[in-house]
Amino acid sequence: MNILLINDSTSNPNWGDRAAAVSLKKMITTIGGNIVNTISEDELKLLSFFDDHSTFLGGGRNNYFKEKLNLFLPPIFPKLKDKIVDKFYKKNNSYLIPESWKNFETSAIKIIDNKRLYQRMITYIEEMDVAVIHGNGCMVGNGILPRTQLFLSFLIKKYFNKPVIILNHTADFNHPNLLKIAQEIYPLFDDITFRDPVSKERCRKICNGRFVPDTAFLFEPAAAQIWKPLASRPTFFDVWPDVAQFNPQNPYICLGGSSVFSYDLFPSEIINDYSSLIAYLKTKYSGQIVLTASDIIDQPIFRAIAKKFDLPLIGLTTPVQQAIDIVGNAEAYLGGRWHPSIFALRGGTPVIPFTSKTFKMEALVKMAGSCSSTFNALCLNDSKKEIAMQLLKYVDQGNELRVKIRDWAQNISKDSWDNVMFIKNKLC
C-alpha cells in the first residue's frame, strides 16, 4: 500500500516533532505500508510542494536563503525570519490555500483545471493509495499550516476519491475560521486519531474520532543502570555550542520551556521569571538542575539562563534518543512541552506541568493520573513555592512512584500502534 505522508515533521528541529514523525513512519513501514512520497512541515509552511520547480526546497534555494538569514538574524528573531521567507517565497502559491471555507471549492477547481502547473502534487496523489495527515500540534489558531493540511485533505478526498486519515494530533479549534473549516472537513476523513482525550471530547459533535496515545510513546529511555555509567563521562552531552556538564549518577531534575513563549514579549521578562524559579529551587532541592531546550524558541532563553547560573544545557540539536534518556532518567521534569513530558513519563519521571499554547499539558497529566496543578509558564515567580513543594513530594515518593508511572507509560506505548490501525486493516 502506497502512502503519501503529509506533514513529515522531521524537518522541524523541535525534539518532539522529530520523535513523533520518526515513530509514525516506523509504525507505517513495520505493518507493511510503503511511504512513496512525503510533504515536510517546511514544505507545507512555504507552500513549495505544488509544482516541480520548487522541489529543491529540501536542499536548495529556499533552505539556502533561510540559512543565509541565520547569519544575520540570531534565533531570538524566528518570527522575523519567517516573515522575510514568506514574503519572498510563499506569495506565488499562497492564493491556492483558501483563507476561509467558502473558497475551498474555488481553490480546488483552480488546481484541477490547471493540473499541468501543479504536476508534482498531482503525481503524489496519483501514486498514493492512502494520504496520512500527521496532525501533531498544528490544529490551533488560523495559520497557513492547519489550513493547508485541511485543504489538501479536501482536494484528495473530493476530487480524487482516495482515503485520507488524520493521525496523532491535538485539535484546539480556538479560532472561528479554522473551526468552520474543521466542521466541514473532519466528517470526510476515513479515520481520525486524537493524541489526547480532551480533543476527542471537544470534537465529538463534528466527527467520530478516536483517542490513541501519541506515537512518540514508542521511544523508551535507556535503563538507568546501563546508561548512567556511560553518560557520566566528561563532555558526553556537549553538543556544540552548548555545554551540558552534569553527572547523571547523581540526582537531577530537568527544566523545560513552553510553546507559550513569544518574543512579542521581551525575552528578558521570561529569563527573569525562570531565574527567580531556579534561584528558589536551589534553596529547596539539593540535586542538579539541567536545562532542556527542546524547541527553537526556547534555546536563546535557556542559553542566557545557563550562562547566568552556570547550568548544563541540553540543546536543540541533541539527538532525540539522547534527550529521551536524559529526561526519562531525571527525578522530575518541569515544563510546558508535550513531547519532553512524554519522554519523562516513559522512564517513570513525574511531570510538573507548565501551561502551553493549548490545553495539551493539562490533558497529558490527567491521562497519567497526576494530581499536579498546571502552572502559568509566564508567571513562574508567582508559583515557585507551590512548584518546589510539588517537586519535593514527588522526590520523596521515590522509586514507588517511578514504577507506577513507567508501567502506565509502557501500556500506553502499546496502544499508540492503533494510530496505524486503518492502514493495517486495509493491508489485511
Coordinates of C-alpha atoms in Angstrom, one line a residue:
M1 CA 0.0 0.0 0.0
N2 CA 1.5 3.3 -1.1
I3 CA 1.3 6.1 1.5
L4 CA 1.6 9.9 1.0
L5 CA 2.7 11.3 4.3
I6 CA 1.7 14.9 4.8
N7 CA 3.4 17.0 7.5
D8 CA 6.5 15.0 8.0
S9 CA 7.7 17.0 10.9
T10 CA 11.3 15.6 11.0
S11 CA 12.1 18.9 9.1
N12 CA 11.3 20.7 12.4
P13 CA 14.2 20.9 14.9
N14 CA 11.8 20.5 17.8
W15 CA 12.6 17.3 19.7
G16 CA 9.0 16.2 19.9
D17 CA 8.2 16.8 16.2
R18 CA 11.1 14.7 15.2
A19 CA 10.3 11.9 17.6
A20 CA 6.6 11.8 16.7
A21 CA 7.2 11.7 12.9
V22 CA 10.1 9.1 13.2
S23 CA 7.8 6.9 15.3
L24 CA 4.8 7.3 12.9
K25 CA 7.0 6.4 9.9
K26 CA 8.3 3.4 11.7
M27 CA 4.8 2.2 12.5
I28 CA 3.7 2.6 8.9
T29 CA 6.6 0.7 7.4
T30 CA 6.6 -2.0 10.2
I31 CA 3.0 -3.0 9.3
G32 CA 3.8 -3.1 5.6
G33 CA 2.9 0.4 4.4
N34 CA 5.1 2.0 1.7
I35 CA 5.7 5.7 2.1
V36 CA 6.2 6.7 -1.5
N37 CA 6.2 10.4 -1.0
T38 CA 6.3 12.9 1.9
I39 CA 5.5 16.6 2.2
S40 CA 7.5 18.0 5.1
E41 CA 6.4 20.6 7.6
D42 CA 8.7 23.1 6.0
E43 CA 7.2 22.5 2.6
L44 CA 3.7 23.0 4.0
K45 CA 4.8 26.3 5.6
L46 CA 6.4 27.5 2.4
L47 CA 3.8 26.0 0.0
S48 CA 6.6 24.6 -2.1
F49 CA 5.0 21.2 -2.9
F50 CA 2.6 22.2 -5.6
D51 CA 5.0 22.5 -8.6
D52 CA 8.1 20.8 -9.9
H53 CA 10.4 23.9 -10.0
S54 CA 10.2 24.2 -6.2
T55 CA 11.3 20.7 -5.5
F56 CA 14.7 21.9 -4.5
L57 CA 13.3 23.3 -1.3
G58 CA 14.6 20.2 0.5
G59 CA 18.2 21.1 -0.1
G60 CA 18.1 24.1 -2.4
R61 CA 17.4 27.8 -2.7
N62 CA 14.7 28.3 0.0
N63 CA 16.7 26.5 2.7
Y64 CA 19.8 28.2 1.4
F65 CA 18.1 31.5 1.7
K66 CA 16.9 30.6 5.2
E67 CA 20.5 29.6 6.2
K68 CA 21.8 32.9 5.0
L69 CA 19.3 34.7 7.0
N70 CA 20.6 32.8 10.1
L71 CA 23.9 34.6 9.6
F72 CA 22.3 37.9 10.1
L73 CA 19.3 37.2 12.4
P74 CA 20.0 35.2 15.6
P75 CA 17.5 32.6 16.8
I76 CA 15.9 35.1 19.0
F77 CA 14.1 36.5 15.9
P78 CA 12.5 33.4 14.4
K79 CA 9.2 35.2 13.6
L80 CA 11.0 38.0 11.7
K81 CA 13.0 35.4 9.7
D82 CA 9.7 33.5 8.8
K83 CA 8.1 36.8 7.7
I84 CA 11.0 37.5 5.3
V85 CA 11.0 34.0 3.9
D86 CA 7.2 34.2 3.5
K87 CA 7.4 37.5 1.6
F88 CA 9.9 36.2 -0.9
Y89 CA 8.9 32.5 -1.4
K90 CA 5.3 31.9 -0.3
K91 CA 3.5 34.5 -2.4
N92 CA 3.4 32.5 -5.7
N93 CA 1.3 29.7 -4.3
S94 CA -0.4 31.4 -1.3
Y95 CA -3.6 32.2 -3.3
L96 CA -4.2 28.4 -3.6
I97 CA -4.7 27.9 0.1
P98 CA -8.1 29.5 0.9
E99 CA -8.4 31.7 3.9
S100 CA -12.0 30.5 4.7
W101 CA -14.2 27.6 4.0
K102 CA -16.3 29.4 1.3
N103 CA -13.2 29.5 -1.0
F104 CA -12.2 25.8 -0.7
E105 CA -14.2 24.7 -3.8
T106 CA -12.8 27.6 -5.9
S107 CA -9.2 26.9 -5.0
A108 CA -9.6 23.2 -5.6
I109 CA -11.1 23.8 -9.1
K110 CA -8.1 26.1 -10.0
I111 CA -5.8 23.1 -9.3
I112 CA -7.9 20.6 -11.1
D113 CA -8.3 22.8 -14.2
N114 CA -4.6 23.5 -14.3
K115 CA -3.1 20.2 -13.4
R116 CA 0.0 20.8 -15.6
L117 CA 1.0 23.7 -13.4
Y118 CA 0.8 21.6 -10.2
Q119 CA 2.1 18.3 -11.6
R120 CA 4.3 17.5 -8.6
M121 CA 1.3 17.5 -6.2
I122 CA -1.0 15.7 -8.8
T123 CA 1.7 13.0 -9.2
Y124 CA 1.9 12.5 -5.4
I125 CA -1.9 12.0 -5.3
E126 CA -2.0 9.6 -8.3
E127 CA 0.8 7.4 -6.8
M128 CA -0.7 7.0 -3.4
D129 CA -3.4 4.7 -2.0
V130 CA -3.9 6.5 1.3
A131 CA -3.0 10.0 2.4
V132 CA -1.8 10.2 6.0
I133 CA -2.0 13.7 7.6
H134 CA 0.3 13.9 10.6
G135 CA -1.7 16.4 12.6
N136 CA 0.7 16.7 15.5
G137 CA 0.2 20.1 17.3
C138 CA -0.8 22.0 14.2
M139 CA -4.6 22.2 14.6
V140 CA -4.8 25.5 16.5
G141 CA -5.0 29.2 15.6
N142 CA -5.7 30.2 12.0
G143 CA -2.3 29.8 10.3
I144 CA -1.2 28.5 7.0
L145 CA -0.1 25.1 8.4
P146 CA -3.5 23.8 9.6
R147 CA -5.4 25.3 6.7
T148 CA -3.1 23.8 4.2
Q149 CA -3.4 20.3 5.7
L150 CA -7.2 20.5 5.7
F151 CA -7.3 21.9 2.2
L152 CA -5.1 19.1 0.8
S153 CA -7.4 16.6 2.6
F154 CA -10.4 18.2 0.9
L155 CA -8.7 18.1 -2.5
I156 CA -7.6 14.5 -2.3
K157 CA -10.9 13.2 -0.8
K158 CA -13.4 15.1 -3.0
Y159 CA -11.6 15.3 -6.4
F160 CA -9.6 12.1 -6.4
N161 CA -11.8 9.9 -4.2
K162 CA -9.0 8.4 -2.2
P163 CA -8.8 7.7 1.5
V164 CA -7.4 10.4 3.8
I165 CA -6.7 9.9 7.5
I166 CA -5.5 12.4 10.1
L167 CA -3.5 10.9 13.0
N168 CA -1.7 11.7 16.2
H169 CA -2.9 15.2 16.9
T170 CA -4.4 17.7 19.3
A171 CA -7.3 19.7 18.0
D172 CA -7.9 23.0 19.7
F173 CA -10.2 24.9 17.3
N174 CA -10.0 28.2 19.2
H175 CA -10.3 30.3 16.1
P176 CA -13.8 30.5 14.5
N177 CA -12.4 30.3 11.0
L178 CA -10.4 27.1 11.5
L179 CA -13.4 25.7 13.4
K180 CA -15.7 26.3 10.5
I181 CA -13.2 24.6 8.1
A182 CA -12.8 21.6 10.5
Q183 CA -16.6 21.2 10.8
E184 CA -16.7 20.7 7.0
I185 CA -13.5 18.6 6.6
Y186 CA -13.4 16.3 9.6
P187 CA -16.5 14.3 8.6
L188 CA -14.7 13.5 5.3
F189 CA -11.8 11.7 7.0
D190 CA -11.7 8.0 6.8
D191 CA -10.0 7.7 10.2
I192 CA -9.2 10.3 13.0
T193 CA -6.9 9.7 16.0
F194 CA -6.5 12.3 18.7
R195 CA -3.5 12.1 20.9
D196 CA -5.4 13.3 23.9
P197 CA -9.0 12.6 25.2
V198 CA -9.8 16.3 25.6
S199 CA -9.5 16.8 21.8
K200 CA -11.8 13.8 21.2
E201 CA -14.4 15.2 23.6
R202 CA -14.3 18.7 22.1
C203 CA -14.7 17.4 18.6
R204 CA -17.3 14.8 19.2
K205 CA -20.0 16.9 17.6
I206 CA -18.2 17.3 14.4
C207 CA -16.6 13.8 13.9
N208 CA -16.3 10.3 15.2
G209 CA -12.6 10.4 16.2
R210 CA -10.7 8.0 18.4
F211 CA -8.3 8.7 21.3
V212 CA -4.9 7.0 20.6
P213 CA -1.7 7.8 22.5
D214 CA 1.0 9.8 20.8
T215 CA 3.3 7.9 18.5
A216 CA 6.3 9.3 20.5
F217 CA 5.5 6.9 23.3
L218 CA 7.2 4.3 21.1
F219 CA 10.6 5.7 22.3
E220 CA 12.0 4.4 25.5
P221 CA 14.8 5.7 27.7
A222 CA 17.8 3.5 28.4
A223 CA 17.8 1.6 31.7
A224 CA 19.5 3.7 34.4
Q225 CA 21.9 1.0 35.5
I226 CA 23.3 0.7 31.9
W227 CA 23.0 4.3 30.9
K228 CA 24.3 6.3 33.8
P229 CA 27.9 4.9 33.9
L230 CA 28.3 5.7 30.2
A231 CA 26.6 9.1 30.4
S232 CA 28.7 10.2 33.3
R233 CA 31.8 10.5 31.1
P234 CA 33.0 14.1 30.6
T235 CA 31.6 16.1 27.6
F236 CA 29.2 13.2 26.8
F237 CA 26.2 15.5 26.3
D238 CA 28.1 18.5 25.0
V239 CA 26.6 19.3 21.6
W240 CA 28.3 22.4 20.3
P241 CA 27.9 25.2 21.1
D242 CA 26.1 24.1 24.2
V243 CA 27.7 22.6 27.3
A244 CA 25.9 20.0 29.5
Q245 CA 28.4 19.2 32.2
F246 CA 26.4 17.2 34.8
N247 CA 26.8 13.8 36.4
P248 CA 23.6 11.6 35.9
Q249 CA 24.9 9.3 38.6
N250 CA 23.7 12.0 41.0
P251 CA 20.1 13.2 41.4
Y252 CA 19.0 15.8 38.9
I253 CA 15.8 17.4 37.5
C254 CA 15.1 18.7 34.0
L255 CA 13.6 22.1 33.4
G256 CA 12.0 22.9 30.0
G257 CA 10.3 25.7 28.2
S258 CA 6.8 26.2 26.7
S259 CA 5.1 26.9 23.4
V260 CA 3.5 30.0 25.1
F261 CA 6.9 31.7 24.9
S262 CA 6.7 34.6 22.5
Y263 CA 9.1 37.2 21.5
D264 CA 6.3 39.7 21.3
L265 CA 7.3 39.9 25.0
F266 CA 10.8 40.9 25.9
P267 CA 12.8 37.7 26.4
S268 CA 14.3 39.3 29.4
E269 CA 10.9 39.0 31.2
I270 CA 10.9 35.2 30.6
I271 CA 14.5 34.9 31.6
N272 CA 14.0 36.8 34.8
D273 CA 10.9 34.8 35.7
Y274 CA 12.7 31.5 35.2
S275 CA 15.7 32.8 37.0
S276 CA 13.5 33.5 40.0
L277 CA 12.2 30.0 40.0
I278 CA 15.6 28.4 39.6
A279 CA 17.1 30.5 42.5
Y280 CA 14.2 29.4 44.7
L281 CA 14.5 25.7 43.7
K282 CA 18.2 25.8 44.6
T283 CA 17.2 26.6 48.2
K284 CA 14.9 23.6 48.4
Y285 CA 16.3 21.0 46.1
S286 CA 19.8 19.7 46.6
G287 CA 20.2 17.9 43.3
Q288 CA 21.4 19.2 39.9
I289 CA 19.2 21.3 37.6
V290 CA 19.5 20.5 33.9
L291 CA 18.0 22.9 31.3
T292 CA 16.4 21.4 28.2
A293 CA 15.8 23.5 25.1
S294 CA 13.5 21.3 23.0
D295 CA 12.3 24.0 20.6
I296 CA 14.0 26.8 18.7
I297 CA 12.1 29.4 20.6
D298 CA 13.4 28.1 23.9
Q299 CA 17.0 28.0 23.0
P300 CA 18.1 31.7 23.3
I301 CA 16.2 32.0 26.6
F302 CA 17.8 28.9 28.1
R303 CA 21.3 29.8 26.8
A304 CA 21.0 33.1 28.7
I305 CA 19.9 31.3 31.9
A306 CA 22.6 28.6 31.5
K307 CA 25.2 31.3 31.4
K308 CA 23.7 33.2 34.3
F309 CA 23.6 30.2 36.7
D310 CA 26.4 28.1 35.1
L311 CA 23.8 25.3 34.5
P312 CA 24.1 22.4 32.0
L313 CA 22.0 22.9 28.8
I314 CA 20.8 20.1 26.7
G315 CA 20.4 21.9 23.4
L316 CA 18.1 21.7 20.4
T317 CA 20.4 19.7 18.2
T318 CA 20.8 16.9 20.7
P319 CA 19.8 13.5 19.1
V320 CA 16.3 12.6 20.2
Q321 CA 17.2 9.3 21.8
Q322 CA 19.8 11.0 23.9
A323 CA 17.3 13.7 25.0
I324 CA 14.8 10.9 25.9
D325 CA 17.5 9.1 28.0
I326 CA 18.2 12.3 29.9
V327 CA 14.6 13.4 30.6
G328 CA 13.5 9.8 31.2
N329 CA 16.0 9.2 34.0
A330 CA 15.6 12.6 35.8
E331 CA 13.9 12.8 39.2
A332 CA 11.3 15.1 37.7
Y333 CA 10.5 17.1 34.5
L334 CA 9.2 20.7 35.0
G335 CA 8.0 22.3 31.8
G336 CA 5.3 23.1 29.3
R337 CA 6.5 20.8 26.4
W338 CA 4.2 17.9 25.4
H339 CA 6.8 15.5 24.0
P340 CA 9.5 16.0 26.6
S341 CA 6.8 15.3 29.1
I342 CA 6.1 12.0 27.3
F343 CA 9.8 11.2 27.3
A344 CA 9.8 11.8 31.1
L345 CA 6.8 9.6 31.7
R346 CA 8.1 6.8 29.6
G347 CA 11.0 6.5 32.0
G348 CA 8.9 6.9 35.1
T349 CA 9.8 10.5 35.7
P350 CA 7.0 12.6 37.2
V351 CA 5.9 15.7 35.4
I352 CA 5.2 19.1 36.9
P353 CA 3.4 20.8 34.0
F354 CA 3.6 24.4 32.9
T355 CA 1.0 25.9 30.6
S356 CA 1.2 25.6 26.8
K357 CA -0.5 27.3 23.9
T358 CA -3.2 24.7 24.0
F359 CA -4.8 22.5 26.7
K360 CA -2.4 19.7 25.9
M361 CA -0.4 19.7 29.2
E362 CA -3.5 19.6 31.3
A363 CA -4.7 16.7 29.2
L364 CA -1.4 14.8 29.5
V365 CA -1.0 14.9 33.2
K366 CA -4.7 14.0 33.6
M367 CA -4.1 10.9 31.4
A368 CA -1.2 9.9 33.5
G369 CA -3.2 10.2 36.7
S370 CA -1.2 13.1 38.1
C371 CA -2.6 15.4 40.8
S372 CA -0.2 18.2 39.9
S373 CA -1.6 21.7 39.1
T374 CA -0.6 23.3 35.8
F375 CA 1.5 26.4 36.4
N376 CA 1.5 29.5 34.2
A377 CA 4.7 29.3 32.2
L378 CA 4.9 33.1 32.0
C379 CA 4.4 33.7 35.8
L380 CA 6.6 31.1 37.4
N381 CA 7.8 33.5 40.1
D382 CA 4.3 33.7 41.4
S383 CA 4.1 29.9 41.7
K384 CA 7.7 29.0 42.7
K385 CA 6.8 27.9 46.3
E386 CA 4.0 25.6 45.0
I387 CA 6.2 24.2 42.3
A388 CA 9.0 23.4 44.8
M389 CA 6.5 21.8 47.2
Q390 CA 5.2 19.6 44.4
L391 CA 8.7 18.7 43.3
L392 CA 9.7 17.6 46.8
K393 CA 6.6 15.5 47.2
Y394 CA 7.5 13.6 44.0
V395 CA 11.1 13.2 45.0
D396 CA 10.0 11.8 48.4
Q397 CA 7.9 9.1 46.8
G398 CA 11.0 7.8 45.0
N399 CA 11.0 4.5 43.1
E400 CA 7.5 3.5 44.1
L401 CA 6.1 6.5 42.1
R402 CA 8.5 5.9 39.2
V403 CA 7.5 2.3 38.8
K404 CA 3.8 3.3 38.7
I405 CA 4.4 6.0 36.1
R406 CA 6.7 3.8 34.0
D407 CA 4.2 0.9 34.0
W408 CA 1.4 3.2 32.8
A409 CA 3.5 4.6 30.0
Q410 CA 4.6 1.2 28.9
N411 CA 1.0 0.1 28.4
I412 CA 0.2 3.4 26.7
S413 CA 3.1 2.8 24.3
K414 CA 1.4 -0.4 23.1
D415 CA -1.8 1.4 22.5
S416 CA -0.1 4.0 20.3
W417 CA 0.1 1.4 17.5
D418 CA -3.6 2.0 17.0
N419 CA -2.6 5.2 15.1
V420 CA -2.0 3.0 12.1
M421 CA -5.0 0.6 12.5
F422 CA -6.7 1.9 9.4
I423 CA -3.7 1.1 7.2
K424 CA -3.2 -2.3 8.9
N425 CA -6.9 -3.2 8.2
K426 CA -6.5 -2.2 4.6
L427 CA -3.5 -4.4 4.2
C428 CA -5.3 -7.4 5.7

